[in-house]
Amino acid sequence: MTKKIVVTGIGASSPLGGTAAESWKNLLAGESGIHALDYEWVEKYELPVTFAGQARVKPDEVLERPVAKRLDPSSQFALVAATEAFADAGSPEIASERLGVDWDTGIGGVWSLLDAWDTLRETGPRRVMPLTVPMLMPNAPAAAVSMHFEARAYAPTAASACASSTESIVNAYEHLQLGLADVVIAGGSEAAIHPITIAAFASMQARSRRNDSPETASRPYNVDRDGFVMGEGAAALVLETEEHALARGARIYAEIAGGGVTADSYHITANDPEGRGAIRAMELALSKAGAAPDEVTHVNAHATSTPVGDINEYVALAGVFGERAKQIPVSATKAATGHLLGGTGAL
């Protein structure tokens, strides 16, 4: 028997705000979270791209210092967003063994890894932090959230690039259907605004180079889009079975009706120009929801603002919705937040 899976809590730390409510308010106000970077390393390394969507509130300003020092920024963001979401859900009283974590990232602790490398080269092995490896691992954010809430049902990480935290929500849905938990904290985080990633993405010709106009650089579906804009932060959702939510009198935001995960297996960076993987993912989601394409009234697209990616995504939409793809409202929030990589789906 298929269970109803509902959303009872949300949290976010994004380029638009330090909380979900602040992020939403500033999004509706038409604000941009994308600005020029004010770091000496931008000029030092002569980076070709000088802007990004930095988090409006740094996580180490929110967390207690002893906690923040033991975590990579990607894990700090995770803890901030998850804490907000759990409180928003009413801090449900639940046995540890029935509380799960599905938390994903695309890159993981890049700052911890490269800071440790700099320390090793400059001052030797004795000065490398003993917690470096636990801080840099991709599953560190999931572990931090799990330990903070004593969530002992499970705490896996799926690192599937920009799809990571979208997949975390689908995985949470599946885990709840299987009865592996009654409540799941799902989401994703990323903190990869670093000289090496900026340089690498620019070398890949994937980044927008509108250094003279950062706030308008991310232009999803626009005819003159020239690449994506990096962002950072995290977003979290508390998911639970409807039965569990109603029993505890929780406020319900929405139902997760279905989800689909597929693979293009097409190219190392480009999506399939025929949209086959995306089409199958949407069809799977609709099938699990018991819904028809003509029941869909809104699409929040991936829409990174890359010349190739946006076109191929529209091809996929047309493959599912036919002529209705021209009428369905499509939002592309990366125009305001930038691309949070592994954290973007949840946001």
Short mmCIF file of C-alpha atoms in Angstrom, two decimals:
data_model
loop_
_atom_site.label_atom_id
_atom_site.label_comp_id
_atom_site.label_asym_id
_atom_site.label_seq_id
_atom_site.Cartn_x
_atom_site.Cartn_y
_atom_site.Cartn_z
CA MET A 1 0.00 0.00 0.00
CA THR A 2 1.43 3.38 -1.03
CA LYS A 3 1.74 5.83 1.86
CA LYS A 4 1.19 9.56 1.62
CA ILE A 5 4.47 11.39 2.28
CA VAL A 6 4.17 14.99 3.44
CA VAL A 7 6.41 17.99 4.10
CA THR A 8 6.15 19.36 7.64
CA GLY A 9 9.27 21.52 7.94
CA ILE A 10 11.54 23.63 5.73
CA GLY A 11 14.85 25.38 6.28
CA ALA A 12 17.41 27.15 4.13
CA SER A 13 20.56 29.21 4.16
CA SER A 14 21.00 30.75 0.73
CA PRO A 15 22.42 33.73 -1.16
CA LEU A 16 19.04 35.39 -0.57
CA GLY A 17 18.78 34.88 3.17
CA GLY A 18 19.90 33.07 6.28
CA THR A 19 16.53 31.33 6.69
CA ALA A 20 13.88 29.89 4.42
CA ALA A 21 11.48 32.72 5.26
CA GLU A 22 14.07 35.41 4.55
CA SER A 23 15.11 33.72 1.31
CA TRP A 24 11.49 33.53 0.13
CA LYS A 25 10.76 37.13 1.10
CA ASN A 26 13.78 38.46 -0.78
CA LEU A 27 13.06 36.26 -3.79
CA LEU A 28 9.55 37.71 -4.05
CA ALA A 29 11.00 41.21 -3.66
CA GLY A 30 13.09 40.64 -6.78
CA GLU A 31 16.43 40.75 -5.01
CA SER A 32 19.57 39.11 -6.38
CA GLY A 33 21.88 37.07 -4.19
CA ILE A 34 24.70 37.30 -6.73
CA HIS A 35 27.47 39.84 -6.21
CA ALA A 36 31.16 40.52 -6.84
CA LEU A 37 33.57 38.51 -4.67
CA ASP A 38 35.57 40.55 -2.17
CA TYR A 39 38.57 38.27 -1.66
CA GLU A 40 42.23 38.97 -2.28
CA TRP A 41 42.58 35.62 -4.04
CA VAL A 42 40.34 36.80 -6.90
CA GLU A 43 43.01 39.27 -8.00
CA LYS A 44 45.93 37.13 -6.82
CA TYR A 45 45.02 34.27 -9.17
CA GLU A 46 43.64 36.54 -11.90
CA LEU A 47 40.39 34.59 -11.96
CA PRO A 48 38.37 35.08 -15.15
CA VAL A 49 35.11 35.11 -13.15
CA THR A 50 34.91 37.47 -10.18
CA PHE A 51 31.40 36.96 -8.79
CA ALA A 52 29.17 34.31 -7.23
CA GLY A 53 26.10 33.77 -5.09
CA GLN A 54 27.57 33.80 -1.60
CA ALA A 55 25.38 32.91 1.34
CA ARG A 56 23.69 35.98 2.83
CA VAL A 57 24.57 34.76 6.35
CA LYS A 58 27.75 32.78 6.99
CA PRO A 59 27.05 29.60 8.95
CA ASP A 60 29.86 30.17 11.45
CA GLU A 61 27.96 33.30 12.50
CA VAL A 62 25.01 31.12 13.49
CA LEU A 63 26.64 28.02 14.97
CA GLU A 64 28.51 27.94 18.26
CA ARG A 65 32.24 28.31 17.68
CA PRO A 66 33.26 24.85 19.03
CA VAL A 67 30.71 23.24 16.66
CA ALA A 68 31.68 25.29 13.61
CA LYS A 69 35.42 24.61 14.08
CA ARG A 70 34.87 20.87 13.68
CA LEU A 71 32.91 21.16 10.44
CA ASP A 72 33.64 22.07 6.84
CA PRO A 73 31.44 24.95 5.60
CA SER A 74 29.34 22.45 3.64
CA SER A 75 28.48 20.69 6.91
CA GLN A 76 27.96 23.99 8.70
CA PHE A 77 25.36 24.99 6.13
CA ALA A 78 23.72 21.58 6.45
CA LEU A 79 23.37 21.92 10.21
CA VAL A 80 21.93 25.44 9.97
CA ALA A 81 19.28 24.48 7.39
CA ALA A 82 18.39 21.17 9.05
CA THR A 83 18.04 22.80 12.47
CA GLU A 84 15.64 25.38 11.06
CA ALA A 85 13.60 22.72 9.25
CA PHE A 86 13.34 20.47 12.29
CA ALA A 87 12.21 23.37 14.49
CA ASP A 88 9.74 24.43 11.78
CA ALA A 89 8.31 20.90 11.88
CA GLY A 90 7.66 21.34 15.59
CA SER A 91 10.75 19.41 16.73
CA PRO A 92 8.90 16.09 16.57
CA GLU A 93 9.48 13.73 19.47
CA ILE A 94 10.51 10.49 17.83
CA ALA A 95 12.60 7.46 18.68
CA SER A 96 16.13 7.82 17.30
CA GLU A 97 15.77 4.56 15.38
CA ARG A 98 12.77 5.98 13.48
CA LEU A 99 14.43 9.25 12.45
CA GLY A 100 16.46 9.15 9.22
CA VAL A 101 18.69 11.51 7.27
CA ASP A 102 18.97 11.65 3.47
CA TRP A 103 21.52 14.40 2.89
CA ASP A 104 23.51 14.89 -0.30
CA THR A 105 26.25 17.06 -1.74
CA GLY A 106 27.93 17.37 -5.10
CA ILE A 107 31.53 18.15 -4.14
CA GLY A 108 31.81 17.97 -0.35
CA GLY A 109 34.52 19.48 1.81
CA VAL A 110 36.67 21.16 -0.81
CA TRP A 111 37.74 23.93 1.60
CA SER A 112 38.88 21.44 4.24
CA LEU A 113 40.81 19.40 1.68
CA LEU A 114 42.63 22.30 0.05
CA ASP A 115 43.27 24.20 3.30
CA ALA A 116 44.92 21.04 4.65
CA TRP A 117 47.05 20.76 1.51
CA ASP A 118 48.18 24.38 1.90
CA THR A 119 49.01 23.74 5.56
CA LEU A 120 51.04 20.64 4.70
CA ARG A 121 53.07 22.46 2.05
CA GLU A 122 53.65 25.57 4.12
CA THR A 123 54.17 24.27 7.67
CA GLY A 124 54.52 20.47 7.51
CA PRO A 125 52.45 17.43 8.51
CA ARG A 126 52.30 18.18 12.25
CA ARG A 127 50.10 21.22 11.61
CA VAL A 128 47.48 19.39 9.54
CA MET A 129 44.22 19.22 11.52
CA PRO A 130 43.47 15.72 12.86
CA LEU A 131 39.81 16.10 11.82
CA THR A 132 40.68 16.89 8.19
CA VAL A 133 39.44 13.60 6.72
CA PRO A 134 36.11 13.54 8.60
CA MET A 135 35.60 17.16 7.55
CA LEU A 136 36.31 16.68 3.84
CA MET A 137 34.32 13.49 3.21
CA PRO A 138 31.16 13.90 1.10
CA ASN A 139 29.04 12.25 3.79
CA ALA A 140 30.24 14.68 6.48
CA PRO A 141 27.13 16.91 6.21
CA ALA A 142 24.84 13.89 6.55
CA ALA A 143 26.86 12.68 9.52
CA ALA A 144 26.74 16.10 11.19
CA VAL A 145 22.96 16.29 10.84
CA SER A 146 22.54 12.70 11.99
CA MET A 147 24.66 13.18 15.10
CA HIS A 148 23.06 16.50 16.00
CA PHE A 149 19.55 15.01 15.98
CA GLU A 150 20.60 11.50 17.07
CA ALA A 151 19.00 10.17 13.88
CA ARG A 152 19.88 6.49 13.90
CA ALA A 153 17.58 5.03 11.24
CA TYR A 154 20.16 5.75 8.51
CA ALA A 155 22.23 8.65 7.12
CA PRO A 156 23.42 7.98 3.54
CA THR A 157 24.83 10.39 0.98
CA ALA A 158 24.31 10.22 -2.78
CA ALA A 159 26.80 12.42 -4.59
CA SER A 160 25.22 12.86 -8.02
CA ALA A 161 26.48 16.31 -8.98
CA CYS A 162 23.77 18.93 -9.51
CA ALA A 163 21.00 16.37 -9.03
CA SER A 164 22.22 15.38 -5.56
CA SER A 165 19.70 17.01 -3.24
CA THR A 166 16.81 16.42 -5.63
CA GLU A 167 17.75 12.77 -5.35
CA SER A 168 17.86 13.06 -1.55
CA ILE A 169 14.16 13.95 -1.57
CA VAL A 170 13.30 11.02 -3.84
CA ASN A 171 15.37 8.70 -1.64
CA ALA A 172 13.64 9.99 1.49
CA TYR A 173 10.27 9.34 -0.18
CA GLU A 174 11.32 5.78 -1.01
CA HIS A 175 12.76 5.12 2.46
CA LEU A 176 9.52 6.29 4.08
CA GLN A 177 7.52 4.10 1.71
CA LEU A 178 9.67 1.13 2.76
CA GLY A 179 9.00 1.85 6.41
CA LEU A 180 12.66 2.43 7.26
CA ALA A 181 11.75 5.58 9.20
CA ASP A 182 8.75 7.66 10.26
CA VAL A 183 10.46 11.05 9.83
CA VAL A 184 13.33 11.98 7.51
CA ILE A 185 15.46 15.12 7.30
CA ALA A 186 16.27 15.47 3.61
CA GLY A 187 18.27 18.06 1.74
CA GLY A 188 21.64 19.10 0.44
CA SER A 189 24.44 21.59 0.88
CA GLU A 190 27.46 22.97 -0.93
CA ALA A 191 30.26 25.37 -0.08
CA ALA A 192 32.54 25.33 -3.09
CA ILE A 193 33.13 28.99 -3.91
CA HIS A 194 36.88 28.45 -3.98
CA PRO A 195 39.58 29.62 -6.43
CA ILE A 196 40.11 26.11 -7.81
CA THR A 197 36.42 25.46 -8.57
CA ILE A 198 35.89 28.91 -10.03
CA ALA A 199 38.93 28.46 -12.28
CA ALA A 200 37.92 24.92 -13.26
CA PHE A 201 34.33 25.76 -14.17
CA ALA A 202 35.55 28.81 -16.10
CA SER A 203 38.06 26.62 -17.96
CA MET A 204 35.15 24.32 -18.82
CA GLN A 205 33.40 27.33 -20.43
CA ALA A 206 30.42 26.68 -18.15
CA ARG A 207 30.46 29.91 -16.13
CA SER A 208 28.91 33.22 -17.01
CA ARG A 209 31.60 35.90 -17.42
CA ARG A 210 29.43 38.96 -16.89
CA ASN A 211 31.83 40.45 -14.34
CA ASP A 212 30.39 43.89 -15.06
CA SER A 213 26.86 42.84 -14.08
CA PRO A 214 26.85 40.02 -11.51
CA GLU A 215 23.26 40.56 -10.39
CA THR A 216 21.93 39.88 -13.90
CA ALA A 217 24.50 37.29 -14.99
CA SER A 218 22.35 34.21 -14.42
CA ARG A 219 19.77 34.30 -17.21
CA PRO A 220 17.92 30.99 -17.48
CA TYR A 221 16.30 30.46 -20.89
CA ASN A 222 17.34 33.92 -22.06
CA VAL A 223 18.62 34.09 -25.64
CA ASP A 224 21.88 35.73 -24.50
CA ARG A 225 22.64 33.44 -21.52
CA ASP A 226 26.33 32.61 -21.30
CA GLY A 227 26.72 30.19 -18.40
CA PHE A 228 25.79 29.44 -14.82
CA VAL A 229 26.67 31.34 -11.65
CA MET A 230 28.04 29.49 -8.63
CA GLY A 231 26.14 29.69 -5.36
CA GLU A 232 26.50 28.22 -1.89
CA GLY A 233 24.28 27.24 1.01
CA ALA A 234 21.85 24.52 1.98
CA ALA A 235 18.17 23.64 2.11
CA ALA A 236 16.31 21.04 4.15
CA LEU A 237 12.88 19.45 4.25
CA VAL A 238 11.36 17.38 7.03
CA LEU A 239 9.34 14.57 5.44
CA GLU A 240 7.12 12.08 7.19
CA THR A 241 4.21 9.78 6.56
CA GLU A 242 0.88 11.56 6.63
CA GLU A 243 -0.28 9.15 9.31
CA HIS A 244 2.60 10.14 11.58
CA ALA A 245 2.16 13.85 10.87
CA LEU A 246 -1.58 13.80 11.63
CA ALA A 247 -1.07 11.76 14.79
CA ARG A 248 1.18 14.45 16.24
CA GLY A 249 -0.89 17.36 14.95
CA ALA A 250 1.80 18.67 12.62
CA ARG A 251 1.26 21.46 10.11
CA ILE A 252 1.49 20.05 6.58
CA TYR A 253 2.94 22.20 3.78
CA ALA A 254 2.55 19.79 0.89
CA GLU A 255 2.58 16.20 -0.25
CA ILE A 256 5.49 14.61 -2.07
CA ALA A 257 3.43 12.67 -4.59
CA GLY A 258 6.27 10.97 -6.44
CA GLY A 259 9.79 11.19 -7.78
CA GLY A 260 11.98 9.67 -10.44
CA VAL A 261 15.73 9.06 -10.76
CA THR A 262 17.39 8.07 -14.05
CA ALA A 263 20.72 8.54 -15.83
CA ASP A 264 21.56 10.10 -19.19
CA SER A 265 24.81 8.15 -19.67
CA TYR A 266 25.47 10.60 -22.48
CA HIS A 267 28.40 12.93 -21.76
CA ILE A 268 30.66 13.82 -18.85
CA THR A 269 29.17 17.32 -18.52
CA ALA A 270 26.41 17.87 -21.12
CA ASN A 271 22.85 16.61 -20.80
CA ASP A 272 21.27 14.49 -23.52
CA PRO A 273 20.08 16.80 -26.36
CA GLU A 274 17.05 14.54 -26.80
CA GLY A 275 16.26 14.74 -23.08
CA ARG A 276 15.74 11.00 -22.75
CA GLY A 277 16.93 10.65 -19.14
CA ALA A 278 14.97 13.70 -17.98
CA ILE A 279 11.85 12.52 -19.81
CA ARG A 280 12.01 9.13 -18.10
CA ALA A 281 12.59 10.78 -14.69
CA MET A 282 9.49 12.96 -15.10
CA GLU A 283 7.44 10.05 -16.36
CA LEU A 284 8.51 7.97 -13.36
CA ALA A 285 7.54 10.77 -10.99
CA LEU A 286 4.13 11.14 -12.64
CA SER A 287 3.59 7.38 -12.59
CA LYS A 288 4.37 7.10 -8.87
CA ALA A 289 2.05 10.03 -8.20
CA GLY A 290 -0.73 8.45 -10.26
CA ALA A 291 -0.87 11.72 -12.20
CA ALA A 292 -1.18 12.64 -15.85
CA PRO A 293 0.95 15.28 -17.63
CA ASP A 294 -2.08 17.55 -18.11
CA GLU A 295 -2.49 17.79 -14.32
CA VAL A 296 0.87 19.57 -13.94
CA THR A 297 0.42 23.32 -13.43
CA HIS A 298 3.98 24.46 -12.64
CA VAL A 299 7.58 23.35 -13.24
CA ASN A 300 10.56 24.57 -11.26
CA ALA A 301 13.28 23.88 -13.80
CA HIS A 302 16.95 23.09 -13.27
CA ALA A 303 17.63 25.93 -15.72
CA THR A 304 21.26 26.70 -15.00
CA SER A 305 21.56 29.38 -17.70
CA THR A 306 24.00 27.44 -19.86
CA PRO A 307 23.52 27.72 -23.64
CA VAL A 308 23.22 23.96 -24.19
CA GLY A 309 21.66 22.79 -20.93
CA ASP A 310 18.59 25.02 -20.97
CA ILE A 311 17.66 24.07 -24.53
CA ASN A 312 18.00 20.36 -23.81
CA GLU A 313 15.87 20.71 -20.70
CA TYR A 314 13.11 22.37 -22.70
CA VAL A 315 13.30 19.52 -25.22
CA ALA A 316 12.69 17.14 -22.30
CA LEU A 317 9.72 19.18 -21.08
CA ALA A 318 8.24 19.12 -24.56
CA GLY A 319 8.82 15.36 -24.65
CA VAL A 320 6.52 14.94 -21.65
CA PHE A 321 4.02 17.78 -22.02
CA GLY A 322 3.90 18.22 -25.79
CA GLU A 323 2.41 21.56 -26.87
CA ARG A 324 1.46 22.27 -23.24
CA ALA A 325 5.17 22.85 -22.54
CA LYS A 326 4.64 26.30 -24.09
CA GLN A 327 1.83 27.15 -21.64
CA ILE A 328 2.90 25.62 -18.30
CA PRO A 329 4.47 28.26 -16.01
CA VAL A 330 8.16 27.48 -15.58
CA SER A 331 10.19 29.16 -12.85
CA ALA A 332 13.97 29.33 -12.82
CA THR A 333 15.07 30.49 -9.39
CA LYS A 334 18.80 30.23 -10.11
CA ALA A 335 18.49 33.67 -11.68
CA ALA A 336 18.35 35.01 -8.11
CA THR A 337 20.31 32.43 -6.12
CA GLY A 338 22.92 31.14 -8.50
CA HIS A 339 23.59 27.40 -8.74
CA LEU A 340 24.18 25.70 -5.38
CA LEU A 341 25.42 22.54 -7.13
CA GLY A 342 24.62 19.67 -4.72
CA GLY A 343 22.34 21.90 -2.66
CA THR A 344 20.34 23.34 -5.54
CA GLY A 345 17.58 20.75 -5.87
CA ALA A 346 16.47 21.05 -2.26
CA LEU A 347 16.56 24.86 -2.45
#
